[in-house]
Coordinates of C-alpha atoms in Angstrom, one line a residue:
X13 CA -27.6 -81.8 12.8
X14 CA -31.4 -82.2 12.1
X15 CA -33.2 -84.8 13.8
X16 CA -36.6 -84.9 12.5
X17 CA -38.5 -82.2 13.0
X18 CA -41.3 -81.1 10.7
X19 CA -39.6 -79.5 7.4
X20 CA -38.0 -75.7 7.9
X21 CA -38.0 -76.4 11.5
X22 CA -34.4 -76.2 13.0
X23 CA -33.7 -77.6 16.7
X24 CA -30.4 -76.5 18.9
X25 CA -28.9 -78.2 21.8
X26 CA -28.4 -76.7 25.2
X27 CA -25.3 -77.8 27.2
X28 CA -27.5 -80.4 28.8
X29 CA -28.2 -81.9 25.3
X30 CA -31.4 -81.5 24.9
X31 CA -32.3 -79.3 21.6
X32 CA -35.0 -76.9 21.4
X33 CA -36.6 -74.9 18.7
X34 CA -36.5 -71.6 17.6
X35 CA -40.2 -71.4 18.6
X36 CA -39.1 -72.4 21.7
X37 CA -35.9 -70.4 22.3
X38 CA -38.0 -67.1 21.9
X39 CA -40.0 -67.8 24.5
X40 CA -37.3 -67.7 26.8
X41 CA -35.9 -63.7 25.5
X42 CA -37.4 -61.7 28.4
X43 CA -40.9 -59.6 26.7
X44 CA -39.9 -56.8 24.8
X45 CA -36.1 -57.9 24.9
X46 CA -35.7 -58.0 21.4
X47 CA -37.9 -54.8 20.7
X48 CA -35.6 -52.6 23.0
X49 CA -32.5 -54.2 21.1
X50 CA -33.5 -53.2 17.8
X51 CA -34.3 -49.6 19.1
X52 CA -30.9 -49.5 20.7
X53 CA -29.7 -47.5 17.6
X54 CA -32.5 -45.0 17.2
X55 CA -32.1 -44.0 21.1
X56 CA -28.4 -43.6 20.6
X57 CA -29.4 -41.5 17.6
X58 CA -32.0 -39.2 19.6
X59 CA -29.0 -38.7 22.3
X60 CA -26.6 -37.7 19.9
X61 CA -29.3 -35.4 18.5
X62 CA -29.9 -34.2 21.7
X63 CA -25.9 -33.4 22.5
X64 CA -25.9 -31.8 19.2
X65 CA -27.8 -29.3 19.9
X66 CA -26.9 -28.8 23.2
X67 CA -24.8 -25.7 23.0
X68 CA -27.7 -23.8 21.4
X69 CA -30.8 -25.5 23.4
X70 CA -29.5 -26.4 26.8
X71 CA -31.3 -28.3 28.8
X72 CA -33.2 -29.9 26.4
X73 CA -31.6 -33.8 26.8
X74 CA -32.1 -33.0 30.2
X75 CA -35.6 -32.1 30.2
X76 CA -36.0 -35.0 28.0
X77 CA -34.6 -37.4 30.7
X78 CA -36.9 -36.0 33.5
X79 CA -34.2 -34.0 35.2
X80 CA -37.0 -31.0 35.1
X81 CA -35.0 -28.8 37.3
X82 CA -32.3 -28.9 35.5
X83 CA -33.0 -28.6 32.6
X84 CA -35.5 -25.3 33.2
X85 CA -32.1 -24.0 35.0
X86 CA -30.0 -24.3 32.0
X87 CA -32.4 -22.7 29.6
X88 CA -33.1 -20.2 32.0
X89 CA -29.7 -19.3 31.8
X90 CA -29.6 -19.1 28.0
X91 CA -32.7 -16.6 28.3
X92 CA -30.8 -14.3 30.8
X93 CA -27.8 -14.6 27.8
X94 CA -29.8 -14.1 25.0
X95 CA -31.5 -10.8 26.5
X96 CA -28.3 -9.1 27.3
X97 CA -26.9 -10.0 23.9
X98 CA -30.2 -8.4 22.3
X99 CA -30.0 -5.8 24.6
X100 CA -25.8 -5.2 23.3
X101 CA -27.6 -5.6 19.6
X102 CA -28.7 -2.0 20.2
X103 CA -25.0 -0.5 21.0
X104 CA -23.5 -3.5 18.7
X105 CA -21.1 -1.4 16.8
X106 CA -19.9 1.0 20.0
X107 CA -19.6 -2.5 21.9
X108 CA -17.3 -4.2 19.7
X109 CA -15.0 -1.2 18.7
X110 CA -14.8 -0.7 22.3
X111 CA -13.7 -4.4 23.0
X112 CA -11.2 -4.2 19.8
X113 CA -9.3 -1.7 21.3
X114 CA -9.4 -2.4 25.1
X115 CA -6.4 -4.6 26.5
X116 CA -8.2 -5.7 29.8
X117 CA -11.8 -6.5 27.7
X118 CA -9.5 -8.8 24.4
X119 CA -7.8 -10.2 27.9
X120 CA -11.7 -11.3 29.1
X121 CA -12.9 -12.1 26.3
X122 CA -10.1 -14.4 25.4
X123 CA -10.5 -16.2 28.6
X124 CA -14.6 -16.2 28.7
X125 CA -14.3 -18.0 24.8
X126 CA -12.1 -20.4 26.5
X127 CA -14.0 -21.3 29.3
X128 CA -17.0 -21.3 27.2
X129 CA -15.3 -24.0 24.9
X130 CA -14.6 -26.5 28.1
X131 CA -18.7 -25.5 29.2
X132 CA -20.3 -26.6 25.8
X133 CA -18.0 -29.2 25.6
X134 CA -18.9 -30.7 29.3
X135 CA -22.8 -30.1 28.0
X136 CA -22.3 -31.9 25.3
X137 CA -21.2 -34.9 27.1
X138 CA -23.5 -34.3 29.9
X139 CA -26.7 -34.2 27.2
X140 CA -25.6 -37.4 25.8
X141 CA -25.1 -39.4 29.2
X142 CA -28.3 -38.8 30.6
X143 CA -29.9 -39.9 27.6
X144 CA -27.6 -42.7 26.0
X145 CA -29.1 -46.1 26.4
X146 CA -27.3 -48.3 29.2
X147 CA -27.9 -51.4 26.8
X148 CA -26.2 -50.3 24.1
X149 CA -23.8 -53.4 22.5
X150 CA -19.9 -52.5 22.8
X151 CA -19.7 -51.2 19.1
X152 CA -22.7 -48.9 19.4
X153 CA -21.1 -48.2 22.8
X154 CA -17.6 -47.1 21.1
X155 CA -19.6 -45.4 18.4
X156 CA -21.1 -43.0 20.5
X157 CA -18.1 -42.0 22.2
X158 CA -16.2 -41.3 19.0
X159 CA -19.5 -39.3 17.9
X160 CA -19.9 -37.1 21.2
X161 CA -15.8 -36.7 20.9
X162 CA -16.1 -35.2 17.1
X163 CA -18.9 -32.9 18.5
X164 CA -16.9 -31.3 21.5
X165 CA -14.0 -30.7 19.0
X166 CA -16.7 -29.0 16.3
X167 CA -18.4 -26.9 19.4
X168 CA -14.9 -25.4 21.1
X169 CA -13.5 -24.4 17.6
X170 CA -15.7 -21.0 17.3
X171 CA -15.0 -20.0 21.2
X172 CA -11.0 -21.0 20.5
X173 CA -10.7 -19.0 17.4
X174 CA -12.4 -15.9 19.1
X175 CA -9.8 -16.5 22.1
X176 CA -6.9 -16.8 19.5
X177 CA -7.8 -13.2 17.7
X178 CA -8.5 -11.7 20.9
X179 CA -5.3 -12.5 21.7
X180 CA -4.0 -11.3 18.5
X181 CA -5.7 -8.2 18.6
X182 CA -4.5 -7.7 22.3
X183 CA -0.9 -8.1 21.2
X184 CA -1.0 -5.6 18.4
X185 CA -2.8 -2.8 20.7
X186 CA -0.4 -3.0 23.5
X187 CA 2.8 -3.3 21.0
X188 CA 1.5 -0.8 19.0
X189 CA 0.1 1.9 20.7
X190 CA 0.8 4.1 23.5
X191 CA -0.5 4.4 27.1
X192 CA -1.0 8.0 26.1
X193 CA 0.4 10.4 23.8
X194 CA 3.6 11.1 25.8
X195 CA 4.6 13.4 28.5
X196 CA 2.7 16.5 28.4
X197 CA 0.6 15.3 25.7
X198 CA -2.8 16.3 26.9
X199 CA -1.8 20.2 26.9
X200 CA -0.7 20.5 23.4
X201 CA -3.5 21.6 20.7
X202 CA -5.1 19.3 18.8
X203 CA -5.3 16.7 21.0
X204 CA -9.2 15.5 21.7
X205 CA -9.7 15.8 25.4
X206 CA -13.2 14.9 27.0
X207 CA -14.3 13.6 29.6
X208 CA -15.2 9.2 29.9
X209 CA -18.1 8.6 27.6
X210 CA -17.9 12.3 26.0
X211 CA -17.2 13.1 22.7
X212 CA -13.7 13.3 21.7
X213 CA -14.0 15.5 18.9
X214 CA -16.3 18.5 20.3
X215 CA -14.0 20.5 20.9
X216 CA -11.7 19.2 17.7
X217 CA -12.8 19.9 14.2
X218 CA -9.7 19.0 12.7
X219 CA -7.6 15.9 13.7
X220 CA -3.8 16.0 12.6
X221 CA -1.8 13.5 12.1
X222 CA 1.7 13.0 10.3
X223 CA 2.5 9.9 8.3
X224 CA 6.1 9.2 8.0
X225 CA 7.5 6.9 5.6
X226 CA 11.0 5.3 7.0
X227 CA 13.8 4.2 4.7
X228 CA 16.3 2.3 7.0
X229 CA 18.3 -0.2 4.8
X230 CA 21.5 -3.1 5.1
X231 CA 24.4 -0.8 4.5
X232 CA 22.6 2.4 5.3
X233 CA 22.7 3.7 9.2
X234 CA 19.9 5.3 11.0
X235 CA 16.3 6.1 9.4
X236 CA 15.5 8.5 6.3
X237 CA 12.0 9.3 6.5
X238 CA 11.2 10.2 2.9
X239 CA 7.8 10.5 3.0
X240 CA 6.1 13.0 5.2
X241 CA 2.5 14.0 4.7
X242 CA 0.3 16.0 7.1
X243 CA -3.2 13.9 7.3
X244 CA -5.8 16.7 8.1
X245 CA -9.2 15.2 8.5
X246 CA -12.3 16.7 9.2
X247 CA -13.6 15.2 12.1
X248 CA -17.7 15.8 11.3
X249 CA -17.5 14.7 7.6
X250 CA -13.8 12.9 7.3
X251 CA -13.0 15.0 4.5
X252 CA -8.9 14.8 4.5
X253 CA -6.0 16.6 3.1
X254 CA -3.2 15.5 2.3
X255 CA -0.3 18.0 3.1
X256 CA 2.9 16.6 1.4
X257 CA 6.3 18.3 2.0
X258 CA 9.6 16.7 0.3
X259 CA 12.4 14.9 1.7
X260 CA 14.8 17.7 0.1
X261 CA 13.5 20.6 1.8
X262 CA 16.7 23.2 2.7
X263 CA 17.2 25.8 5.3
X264 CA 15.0 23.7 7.7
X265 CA 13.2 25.5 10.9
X266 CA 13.8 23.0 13.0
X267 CA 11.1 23.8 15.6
X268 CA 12.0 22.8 19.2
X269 CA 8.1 23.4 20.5
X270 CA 9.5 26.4 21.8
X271 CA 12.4 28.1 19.6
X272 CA 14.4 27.1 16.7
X273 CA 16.8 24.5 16.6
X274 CA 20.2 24.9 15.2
X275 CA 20.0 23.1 12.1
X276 CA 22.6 23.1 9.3
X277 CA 20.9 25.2 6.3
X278 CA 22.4 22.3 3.9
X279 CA 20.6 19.4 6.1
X280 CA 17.8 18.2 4.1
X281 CA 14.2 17.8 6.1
X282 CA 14.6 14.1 5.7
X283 CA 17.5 14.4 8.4
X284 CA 15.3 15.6 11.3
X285 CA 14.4 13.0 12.5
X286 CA 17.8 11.0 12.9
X287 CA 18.6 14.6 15.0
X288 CA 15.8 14.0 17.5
X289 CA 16.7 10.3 17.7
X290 CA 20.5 11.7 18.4
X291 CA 19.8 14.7 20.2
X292 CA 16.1 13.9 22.2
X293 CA 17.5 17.4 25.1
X294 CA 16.6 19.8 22.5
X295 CA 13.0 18.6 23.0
X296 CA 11.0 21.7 25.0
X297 CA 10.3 19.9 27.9
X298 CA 12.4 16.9 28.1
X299 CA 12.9 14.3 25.6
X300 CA 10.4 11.8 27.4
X301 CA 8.8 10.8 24.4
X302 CA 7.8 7.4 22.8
X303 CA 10.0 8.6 20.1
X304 CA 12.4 11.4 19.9
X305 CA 13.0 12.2 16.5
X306 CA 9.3 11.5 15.4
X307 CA 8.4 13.7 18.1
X308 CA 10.9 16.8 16.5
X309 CA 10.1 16.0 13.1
X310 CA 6.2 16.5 14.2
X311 CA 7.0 19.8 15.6
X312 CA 8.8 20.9 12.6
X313 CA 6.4 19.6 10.3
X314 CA 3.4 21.8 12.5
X315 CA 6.1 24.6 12.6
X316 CA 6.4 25.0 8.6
X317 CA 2.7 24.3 7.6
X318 CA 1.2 26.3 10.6
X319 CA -0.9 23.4 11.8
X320 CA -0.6 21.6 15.6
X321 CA 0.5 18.3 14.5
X322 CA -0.7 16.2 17.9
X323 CA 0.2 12.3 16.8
X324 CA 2.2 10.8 14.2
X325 CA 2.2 6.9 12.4
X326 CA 5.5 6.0 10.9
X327 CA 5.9 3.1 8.8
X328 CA 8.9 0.7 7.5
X329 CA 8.7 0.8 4.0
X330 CA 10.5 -2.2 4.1
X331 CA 7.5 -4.1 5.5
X332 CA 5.4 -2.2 3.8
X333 CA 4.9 -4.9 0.9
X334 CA 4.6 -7.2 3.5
X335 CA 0.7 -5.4 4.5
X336 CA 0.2 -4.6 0.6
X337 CA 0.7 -9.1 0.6
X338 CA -1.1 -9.4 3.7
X339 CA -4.4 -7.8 2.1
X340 CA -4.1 -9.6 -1.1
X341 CA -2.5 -6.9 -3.3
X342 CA -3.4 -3.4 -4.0
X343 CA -4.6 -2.0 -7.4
X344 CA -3.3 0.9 -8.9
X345 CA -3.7 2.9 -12.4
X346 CA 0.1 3.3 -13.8
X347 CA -0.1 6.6 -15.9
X348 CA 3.7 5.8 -17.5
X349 CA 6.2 2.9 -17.6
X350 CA 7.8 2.9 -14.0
X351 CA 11.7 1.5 -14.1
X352 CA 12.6 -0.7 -11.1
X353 CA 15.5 -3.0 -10.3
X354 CA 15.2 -6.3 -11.7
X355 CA 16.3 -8.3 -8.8
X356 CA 12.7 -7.0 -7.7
X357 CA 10.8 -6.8 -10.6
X358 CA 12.1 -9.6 -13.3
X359 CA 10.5 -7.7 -16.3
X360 CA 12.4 -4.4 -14.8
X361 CA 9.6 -2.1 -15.3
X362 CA 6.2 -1.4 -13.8
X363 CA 4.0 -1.2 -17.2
X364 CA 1.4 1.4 -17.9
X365 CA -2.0 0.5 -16.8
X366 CA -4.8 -0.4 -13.9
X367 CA -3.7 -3.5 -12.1
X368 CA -3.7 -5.1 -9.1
X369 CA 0.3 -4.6 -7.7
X370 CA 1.6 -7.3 -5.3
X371 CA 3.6 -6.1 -2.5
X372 CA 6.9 -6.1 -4.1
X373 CA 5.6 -4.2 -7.0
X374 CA 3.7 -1.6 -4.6
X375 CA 6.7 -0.9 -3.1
X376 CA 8.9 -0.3 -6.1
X377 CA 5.8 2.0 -7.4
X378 CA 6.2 4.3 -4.6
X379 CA 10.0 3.6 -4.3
X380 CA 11.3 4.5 -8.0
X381 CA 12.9 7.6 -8.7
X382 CA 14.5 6.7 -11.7
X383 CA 13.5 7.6 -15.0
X384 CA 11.3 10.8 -13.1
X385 CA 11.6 12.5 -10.0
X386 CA 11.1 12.9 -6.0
X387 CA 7.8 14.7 -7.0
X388 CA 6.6 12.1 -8.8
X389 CA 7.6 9.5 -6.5
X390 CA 5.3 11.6 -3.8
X391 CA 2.1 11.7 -5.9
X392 CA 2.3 7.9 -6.4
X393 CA 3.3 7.5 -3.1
X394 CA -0.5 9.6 -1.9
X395 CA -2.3 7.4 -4.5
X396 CA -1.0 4.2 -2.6
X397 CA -2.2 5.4 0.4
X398 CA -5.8 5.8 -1.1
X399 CA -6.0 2.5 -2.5
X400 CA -4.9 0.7 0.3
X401 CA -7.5 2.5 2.3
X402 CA -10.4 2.6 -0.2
X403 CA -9.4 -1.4 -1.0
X404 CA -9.0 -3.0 2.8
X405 CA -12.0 -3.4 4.2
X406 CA -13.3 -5.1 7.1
X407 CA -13.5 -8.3 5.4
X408 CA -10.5 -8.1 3.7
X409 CA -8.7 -7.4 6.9
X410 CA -10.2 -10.2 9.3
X411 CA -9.0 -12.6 6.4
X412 CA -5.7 -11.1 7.1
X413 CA -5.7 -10.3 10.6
X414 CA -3.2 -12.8 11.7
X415 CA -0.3 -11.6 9.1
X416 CA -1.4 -8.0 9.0
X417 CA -1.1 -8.2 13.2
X418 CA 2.4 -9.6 12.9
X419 CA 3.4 -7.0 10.1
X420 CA 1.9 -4.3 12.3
X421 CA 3.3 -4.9 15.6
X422 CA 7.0 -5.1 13.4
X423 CA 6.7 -2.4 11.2
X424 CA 4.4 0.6 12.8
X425 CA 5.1 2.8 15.5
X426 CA 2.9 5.4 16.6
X427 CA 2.2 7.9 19.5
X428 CA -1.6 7.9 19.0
X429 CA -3.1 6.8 22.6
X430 CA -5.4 3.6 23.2
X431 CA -7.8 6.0 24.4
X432 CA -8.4 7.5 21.4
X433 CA -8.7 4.0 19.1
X434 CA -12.5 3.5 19.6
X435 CA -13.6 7.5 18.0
X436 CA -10.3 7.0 15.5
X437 CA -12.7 3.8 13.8
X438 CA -15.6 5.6 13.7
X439 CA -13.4 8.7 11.8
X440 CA -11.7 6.2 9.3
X441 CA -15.0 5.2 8.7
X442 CA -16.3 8.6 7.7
X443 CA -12.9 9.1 5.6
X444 CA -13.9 5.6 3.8
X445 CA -16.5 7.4 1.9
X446 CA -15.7 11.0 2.0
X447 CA -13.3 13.3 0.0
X448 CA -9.4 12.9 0.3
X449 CA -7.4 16.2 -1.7
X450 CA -3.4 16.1 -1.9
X451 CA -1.5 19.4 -2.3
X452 CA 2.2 19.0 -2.8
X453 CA 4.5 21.9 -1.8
X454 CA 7.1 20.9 -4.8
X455 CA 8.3 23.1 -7.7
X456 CA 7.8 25.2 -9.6
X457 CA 5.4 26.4 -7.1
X458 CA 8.3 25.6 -3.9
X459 CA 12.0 26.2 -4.6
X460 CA 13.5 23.9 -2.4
X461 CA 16.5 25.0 -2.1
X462 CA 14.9 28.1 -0.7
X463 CA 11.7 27.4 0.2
X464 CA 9.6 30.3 1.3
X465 CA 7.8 29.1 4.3
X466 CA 5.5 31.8 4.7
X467 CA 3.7 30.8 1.5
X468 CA 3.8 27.1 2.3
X469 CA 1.5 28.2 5.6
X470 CA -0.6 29.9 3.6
X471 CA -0.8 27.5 0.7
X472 CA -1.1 24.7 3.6
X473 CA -4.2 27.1 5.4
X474 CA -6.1 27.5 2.1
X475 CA -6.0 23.8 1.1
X476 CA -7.6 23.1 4.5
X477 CA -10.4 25.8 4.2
X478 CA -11.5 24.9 0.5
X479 CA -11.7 21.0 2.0
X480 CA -14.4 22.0 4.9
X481 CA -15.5 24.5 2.2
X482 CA -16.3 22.1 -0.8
X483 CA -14.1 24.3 -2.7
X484 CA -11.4 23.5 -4.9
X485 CA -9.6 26.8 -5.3
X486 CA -5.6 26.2 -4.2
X487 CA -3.4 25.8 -7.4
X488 CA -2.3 22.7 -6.9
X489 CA -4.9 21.0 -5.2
X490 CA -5.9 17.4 -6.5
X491 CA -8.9 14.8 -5.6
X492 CA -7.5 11.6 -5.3
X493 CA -9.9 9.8 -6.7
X494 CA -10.0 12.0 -9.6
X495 CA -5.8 11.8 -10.2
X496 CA -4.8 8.2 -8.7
X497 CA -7.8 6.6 -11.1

């Protein structure tokens, strides 16, 4: 109801009935009432700003407030941070290779990132309380709240995901590798032995190490490993060989450490192993080893090429499509069509040409016999394992860490000590960009039926020498990147 005003000049009535204008009814709004209502949002806006960046400026809503001491104490703390972190810059790489590898450091650092995540989140909605308006209408109230809520959950995700991988990474080094290398391993040649903080590899110029491929299958007992290769690297310029013996070796010197093992002449190399794993007391010095057989088969394998064969990494072949997946395939050059079974391989052949193979198809490429030979199966086999490790980079593997670590922990057993991991990243480094040769002691050069180990020693010394030479001299002798391309 209007009762007479002047025109465009509305009247209200109190509870006591009398009506008074708008004029009027400002007047009684306290001075600067309105003003501080209408900035209610842009002061809600400046202390969500202010939480925001919280995590990386603390102390800045503080400071903002007036809570001077505060405030000067929290970014004082961020300075004390910030220097040792640019201080760590300088040693970056040693520093995170040796936190990769270090149970009790993945352990810390899990737990700092988690406690980090509850202090950026209690900073968060400590910065936003000192400086949130107290007159602030319930939905700019509730507004806030969901606002500081969605930034706590955006600041805890980097520290969680750090805690989750260092617990990942944890996992994989304690179920993967050893305490050491076994008993007695520090005496035995070949192993680097220096003292904390010394170089591992003064005193070893060439690091050994055996790579055994295992063929356990459903309806087929015990493990064949039928792929053995010698990995000599040069431990000042990574240069590697690969020394390859076949799974069909005869007249076997099994090689206890100390004397020969009785060892049926028929036996075929690939059986070693499942003899150790049966019979770990014809071990010199006990059979108190991570693994038994791996441990004979290494001592064999040293025996016949003349080499001390210190650690050894076995893989499951049957996992091992599961890393070529993990990584997002591997690419390979297929000289010649490569038959496989067709409940693996629908088309029921591997077709000539440079592609990138999915796990399945890797596996079948280093698997397949049919159609050529055990020789032939070995080179693709050595020309799988430069791929991968030319293809999965760092990248490539954080991407993957999470299925590669499960795959891992499964699938790969080894004897080569935690110790050692730190200086063994560096190496693969080196071996990243450096020169990998494979010689494979196969005929017509090796009969074997009756192989002549005294020429496989010195085939096996002279493939070594022309590596740390530059020379390519040994018949036989092929650069990876030159055959597997």
């Amino acid at each position: 109801m209007v009762d007479g005003g002047p025109a465009g000049e509305r009247t209200s009535a109190p509870p006591g009935g009398t009506r008074l204008k708008d004029t009027e009814r400002d007047e009684h709004v306290p001075p600067g009432g309105r003003a501080r209502r209408d900035a209610a949002p842009r002061r809600l806006a400046a202390a969500l700003l202010a939480a925001a960046v919280s995590p990386v400026l603390p102390g800045v809503a503080h400071l903002r407030a007036g809570r001077v001491r505060l405030g000067a104490a929290l970014l004082g703390v961020q300075a004390v941070l910030l220097t040792a972190v640019a201080i760590a810059a300088g040693h970056g790489r040693s520093l995170v290779l040796e936190l990769s590898v270090r149970p009790g450091w993945l352990l810390a650092v899990a737990v700092g990132s988690v406690v980090l995540a509850g202090l950026w989140a209690a900073l968060i909605i400590h910065s936003y309380a000192v400086l949130v308006p107290e007159d602030l209408s319930p939905p700019l109230r509730l507004a806030g709240a969901a606002a500081v809520s969605v930034l706590c959950l955006l600041a805890v995700v980097p520290p969680v995901t750090v805690a989750h991988f260092g617990r990942l990474q944890r996992d994989l080094v304690t179920g993967t590798f050893a305490e050491e290398g076994g008993a007695g391993a520090a005496a035995r040649p070949g192993r680097p032995s220096a003292p904390p903080g010394g170089d591992p590899w003064a005193r070893i110029p060439r690091l050994n190490v055996l790579l055994i491929g295992g063929d356990a299958d459903v309806g087929r007992p015990g493990i064949r490993t039928d792929s053995m290769t010698l990995a000599s690297i040069d431990t000042r310029t990574g240069n590697t060989v690969l020394l390859s013996l076949p799974r069909n070796l005869q007249n076997v010197p099994v090689w206890s450490g100390r004397k020969r093992v009785a060892f049926p002449d028929e036996e075929l190399l690939n059986a070693v192993y499942e003899t150790g794993r049966e019979r770990p007391q014809v071990l010199a010095g006990g059979g108190r080893v991570r693994d038994p057989g791996a441990e004979l088969l290494k001592r064999t394998v040293g025996h016949i090429l003349g080499q001390p064969v210190p650690y050894y990494a076995m893989v499951d072949m049957r996992s091992f499509r599961q890393i070529v997946d993990a990584v997002g395939g591997v690419r390979v050059c297929v000289a010649k069509p490569i038959p496989v079974p067709r409940q693996q391989v629908p088309a029921g052949v591997l077709k000539p040409g440079c592609r990138r193979l999915s796990g399945r198809e890797a596996l079948w490429y280093g698997r397949s016999r049919t159609g050529s030979s055990d020789y032939a199966r070995m080179s693709r086999q050595k020309c799988l394992i430069w791929a991968l490790a030319r293809q999965a980079g760092p990248l490539t593997v954080l991407r993957s860490f999470e299925r590669l670590s499960g795959v891992f922990k499964r699938s790969v057993s080894t004897d080569v000590p935690r110790r050692l991991l730190p200086p063994l990243v560096d190496l693969a480094a080196k071996i990243r960009n450096a020169e990998i040769t494979s010689l494979q002691f196969v005929p017509p050069v090796i009969s074997t039926g009756r192989p002549d180990y005294g020429k496989i020693r010195r085939m096996a010394g002279k493939a070594i020498r022309d590596s740390e030479s530059g020379s390519h001299g040994t018949s036989g002798l092929h650069i990876l990147s030159n055959s597997c391309t």
